[in-house]
Amino acid sequence: SAACSTRVRECAAPARAMENSGVNGRTDGRATREAPIVLTPPPPPLLHSQSVGSSGVTLMRSSGRGLDYSPGMSSGGIGGAGGATSGLEAPPSPNASGLSLSAAWNGAHSFASSTTAVTAARDRLLPPGARRFPRVFEVWHQLGGHNRFLCGGRCMTGPADDFWFNCCAWSFIIFPSIFYFAVCAGYSWNELHAWPLPILTALVLFSTIVFMLLTSCTDPGILPRFQLQAMVDGLEEEVSRAIGAELPACNVETNEPERPQLSEHMQSQGYKWCDTCKVIRPPRCSHCQYCDNCVLTFDHHCPFVNNCVGQRNYLYFNAFLCSATCLGFAVIVGIGIYASGDGNMQRSWLVILVAVIGVPTSVLVLGVIGLFIFHIVLSCLGKTTKEALTGRNAGTGASTICSSRGPSLIHARDRVSQPLAVL
């Protein structure tokens, strides 16, 4: 019996040593009666996923985990393949020791809760077209001039310095029209039965407002700067086709374009180099000092419309001048008919009416008529306002009002290809 007891103690000693070293981390080999500790993994984060399109990108939201979306992966990854809705897989079951798999799950859980790490992994795994870099209009103040964007980049206007000039233009359009329809239109409609006059005046007012907005909120033909061309995929080739010249080479050390040596033929055609925008300007393209941009077929900068007048809005500008001229005539004629036909009006009110409404409107109409005739003559001569004032004609004699507008080159709603801070 003594031999059997000795044999039992010798078999139990290694088991106790293994328990001490594996569970409690002791290396001295002393036996212990503490219960083994089994580590259980934490519950997975609650995720809700929704597949988007066929690109494998899955939008996800978590409860405070900082995880917003991830690309489709294999069945063992985040989001699952083909838009799986399980979010993260169930936590792995611990092995016999309860240590290695649990520690791995804790590490994965910590990685998912780190916003920075998840964002970096997301950007690496997303396809290039799906990266959430800012749009051009959001970083325009870093890559462009002083223009402003409205309606999420769909509309573009000039600098904020033109605000009061633009308010003045709108005042001369709106206030005389309101007075005409509030006071004079009813007399022409009811007493004289000249109903076509108020209707035509309303149509002309509508067209004036529409062409004013189109002139003010349309890209006049801005030539993107070198920095913007480099940040938007495919924009360099599009600009090169639009200006009819090759892009300058880029200096690797300074990351800026080198000033090209323009040939005599290009210089004779009107090509120039812009030191501010770092681009080759085609004929008739000039740099606007107010908007701080190069504008194709630059005519002039008009503070009253709060925008440059160039290749893409010159037709709108002339249509606005024509509509404003017709509107001024209609309002003046309506006020004159009302003042001469209403015998109940006192003379004092008549003097106030002519002094406050009639004289300013007449002066405005004369100015608009002169400006409209001036631009019609320039269009027939194939010149821009700048060419007429400076005496330099860099064009080919083609009419500016009938030339092609061409597409916008700024692509305000496209996303840049590099990360930029939206300030």
GROMACS .gro file of C-alpha atoms in nm, residues 163-317:
model
  155
  163PHE     CA    1  -2.256   9.239  -5.238
  164TRP     CA    2  -2.376   9.601  -5.225
  165PHE     CA    3  -2.340   9.652  -5.600
  166ASN     CA    4  -2.551   9.342  -5.654
  167CYS     CA    5  -2.811   9.464  -5.404
  168CYS     CA    6  -2.830   9.794  -5.593
  169ALA     CA    7  -2.900   9.613  -5.921
  170TRP     CA    8  -3.172   9.400  -5.765
  171SER     CA    9  -3.328   9.709  -5.607
  172PHE     CA   10  -3.361   9.885  -5.942
  173ILE     CA   11  -3.530   9.575  -6.082
  174ILE     CA   12  -3.766   9.486  -5.798
  175PHE     CA   13  -3.887   9.815  -5.649
  176PRO     CA   14  -4.008   9.990  -5.970
  177SER     CA   15  -4.176   9.666  -6.075
  178ILE     CA   16  -4.353   9.632  -5.740
  179PHE     CA   17  -4.478   9.990  -5.765
  180TYR     CA   18  -4.601   9.934  -6.118
  181PHE     CA   19  -4.799   9.619  -6.037
  182ALA     CA   20  -4.931   9.757  -5.707
  183VAL     CA   21  -5.045  10.096  -5.835
  184CYS     CA   22  -5.044  10.128  -6.214
  185ALA     CA   23  -5.124   9.782  -6.355
  186GLY     CA   24  -5.480   9.780  -6.216
  187TYR     CA   25  -5.564  10.109  -6.390
  188SER     CA   26  -5.444   9.980  -6.728
  189TRP     CA   27  -5.628   9.650  -6.683
  190ASN     CA   28  -5.964   9.776  -6.549
  191GLU     CA   29  -6.004  10.132  -6.680
  192LEU     CA   30  -5.829  10.119  -7.016
  193HIS     CA   31  -5.874   9.745  -7.077
  194ALA     CA   32  -5.514   9.740  -7.195
  195TRP     CA   33  -5.454   9.400  -7.037
  196PRO     CA   34  -5.168   9.300  -7.271
  197LEU     CA   35  -4.941   9.565  -7.116
  198PRO     CA   36  -4.942   9.421  -6.759
  199ILE     CA   37  -4.905   9.067  -6.896
  200LEU     CA   38  -4.608   9.159  -7.114
  201THR     CA   39  -4.452   9.349  -6.825
  202ALA     CA   40  -4.483   9.043  -6.602
  203LEU     CA   41  -4.322   8.821  -6.868
  204VAL     CA   42  -4.036   9.065  -6.917
  205LEU     CA   43  -3.984   9.089  -6.540
  206PHE     CA   44  -3.967   8.711  -6.517
  207SER     CA   45  -3.711   8.687  -6.799
  208THR     CA   46  -3.502   8.965  -6.642
  209ILE     CA   47  -3.485   8.782  -6.311
  210VAL     CA   48  -3.402   8.449  -6.479
  211PHE     CA   49  -3.120   8.589  -6.693
  212MET     CA   50  -2.987   8.788  -6.398
  213LEU     CA   51  -2.962   8.469  -6.192
  214LEU     CA   52  -2.806   8.277  -6.480
  215THR     CA   53  -2.543   8.547  -6.527
  216SER     CA   54  -2.469   8.571  -6.156
  217CYS     CA   55  -2.471   8.201  -6.067
  218THR     CA   56  -2.301   8.043  -6.370
  219ASP     CA   57  -1.936   7.955  -6.406
  220PRO     CA   58  -1.809   8.224  -6.648
  221GLY     CA   59  -1.544   7.990  -6.787
  222ILE     CA   60  -1.282   7.970  -6.513
  223LEU     CA   61  -0.958   7.798  -6.608
  224PRO     CA   62  -0.861   7.574  -6.313
  225ARG     CA   63  -0.533   7.642  -6.142
  226PHE     CA   64  -0.249   7.395  -6.156
  227GLN     CA   65  -0.316   7.274  -5.801
  228LEU     CA   66  -0.679   7.197  -5.882
  229GLN     CA   67  -0.590   7.019  -6.205
  230ALA     CA   68  -0.353   6.793  -6.014
  231MET     CA   69  -0.615   6.711  -5.749
  232VAL     CA   70  -0.900   6.603  -5.979
  233ASP     CA   71  -0.863   6.287  -6.184
  234GLY     CA   72  -0.867   6.348  -6.559
  235LEU     CA   73  -0.889   6.727  -6.531
  236GLU     CA   74  -0.541   6.792  -6.672
  237GLU     CA   75  -0.626   6.616  -6.998
  238GLU     CA   76  -0.960   6.798  -7.022
  239VAL     CA   77  -0.796   7.137  -6.971
  240SER     CA   78  -0.527   7.052  -7.225
  241ARG     CA   79  -0.793   6.976  -7.486
  242ALA     CA   80  -0.989   7.291  -7.402
  243ILE     CA   81  -0.695   7.532  -7.435
  244GLY     CA   82  -0.529   7.350  -7.725
  245ALA     CA   83  -0.187   7.331  -7.562
  246GLU     CA   84   0.016   7.077  -7.369
  247LEU     CA   85   0.044   7.114  -6.996
  248PRO     CA   86   0.376   7.235  -6.852
  249ALA     CA   87   0.615   6.991  -6.689
  250CYS     CA   88   0.612   6.967  -6.310
  251ASN     CA   89   0.922   7.020  -6.102
  252VAL     CA   90   0.964   6.721  -5.873
  253GLU     CA   91   1.152   6.916  -5.603
  254THR     CA   92   0.913   7.212  -5.574
  255ASN     CA   93   0.600   7.023  -5.687
  256GLU     CA   94   0.509   7.320  -5.907
  257PRO     CA   95   0.499   7.353  -6.285
  258GLU     CA   96   0.799   7.493  -6.462
  259ARG     CA   97   0.745   7.806  -6.667
  260PRO     CA   98   0.722   7.682  -7.026
  261GLN     CA   99   0.897   7.840  -7.320
  262LEU     CA  100   0.611   7.935  -7.553
  263SER     CA  101   0.691   7.923  -7.921
  264GLU     CA  102   0.663   8.231  -8.137
  265HIS     CA  103   0.362   8.082  -8.311
  266MET     CA  104   0.179   8.035  -7.981
  267GLN     CA  105   0.269   8.385  -7.867
  268SER     CA  106   0.142   8.532  -8.192
  269GLN     CA  107  -0.188   8.352  -8.140
  270GLY     CA  108  -0.226   8.501  -7.793
  271TYR     CA  109  -0.104   8.225  -7.558
  272LYS     CA  110   0.042   8.356  -7.233
  273TRP     CA  111   0.165   8.223  -6.901
  274CYS     CA  112  -0.017   8.315  -6.579
  275ASP     CA  113   0.220   8.338  -6.283
  276THR     CA  114  -0.069   8.332  -6.035
  277CYS     CA  115  -0.263   8.030  -6.159
  278LYS     CA  116   0.047   7.852  -6.299
  279VAL     CA  117  -0.134   7.770  -6.624
  280ILE     CA  118  -0.101   7.852  -6.993
  281ARG     CA  119  -0.371   8.101  -7.089
  282PRO     CA  120  -0.525   8.052  -7.433
  283PRO     CA  121  -0.618   8.349  -7.656
  284ARG     CA  122  -0.872   8.588  -7.502
  285CYS     CA  123  -0.824   8.435  -7.158
  286SER     CA  124  -0.735   8.689  -6.889
  287HIS     CA  125  -0.683   8.690  -6.515
  288CYS     CA  126  -0.955   8.872  -6.320
  289GLN     CA  127  -0.809   9.070  -6.032
  290TYR     CA  128  -1.138   9.063  -5.840
  291CYS     CA  129  -1.217   8.692  -5.865
  292ASP     CA  130  -0.845   8.598  -5.877
  293ASN     CA  131  -0.904   8.345  -6.154
  294CYS     CA  132  -0.823   8.311  -6.522
  295VAL     CA  133  -1.145   8.330  -6.727
  296LEU     CA  134  -1.184   8.201  -7.083
  297THR     CA  135  -1.290   8.470  -7.334
  298PHE     CA  136  -1.283   8.723  -7.053
  299ASP     CA  137  -1.503   9.025  -7.126
  300HIS     CA  138  -1.512   9.214  -6.797
  301HIS     CA  139  -1.595   9.180  -6.430
  302CYS     CA  140  -1.939   9.319  -6.350
  303PRO     CA  141  -1.997   9.389  -5.979
  304PHE     CA  142  -2.368   9.450  -6.041
  305VAL     CA  143  -2.421   9.087  -6.142
  306ASN     CA  144  -2.157   8.975  -5.888
  307ASN     CA  145  -1.963   8.769  -6.138
  308CYS     CA  146  -1.721   8.781  -6.425
  309VAL     CA  147  -1.862   8.792  -6.776
  310GLY     CA  148  -1.686   8.540  -6.992
  311GLN     CA  149  -1.723   8.255  -7.234
  312ARG     CA  150  -1.994   8.062  -7.051
  313ASN     CA  151  -2.227   8.346  -6.939
  314TYR     CA  152  -2.176   8.618  -7.201
  315LEU     CA  153  -2.498   8.520  -7.381
  316TYR     CA  154  -2.689   8.530  -7.052
  317PHE     CA  155  -2.547   8.874  -6.981
   0.00000   0.00000   0.00000
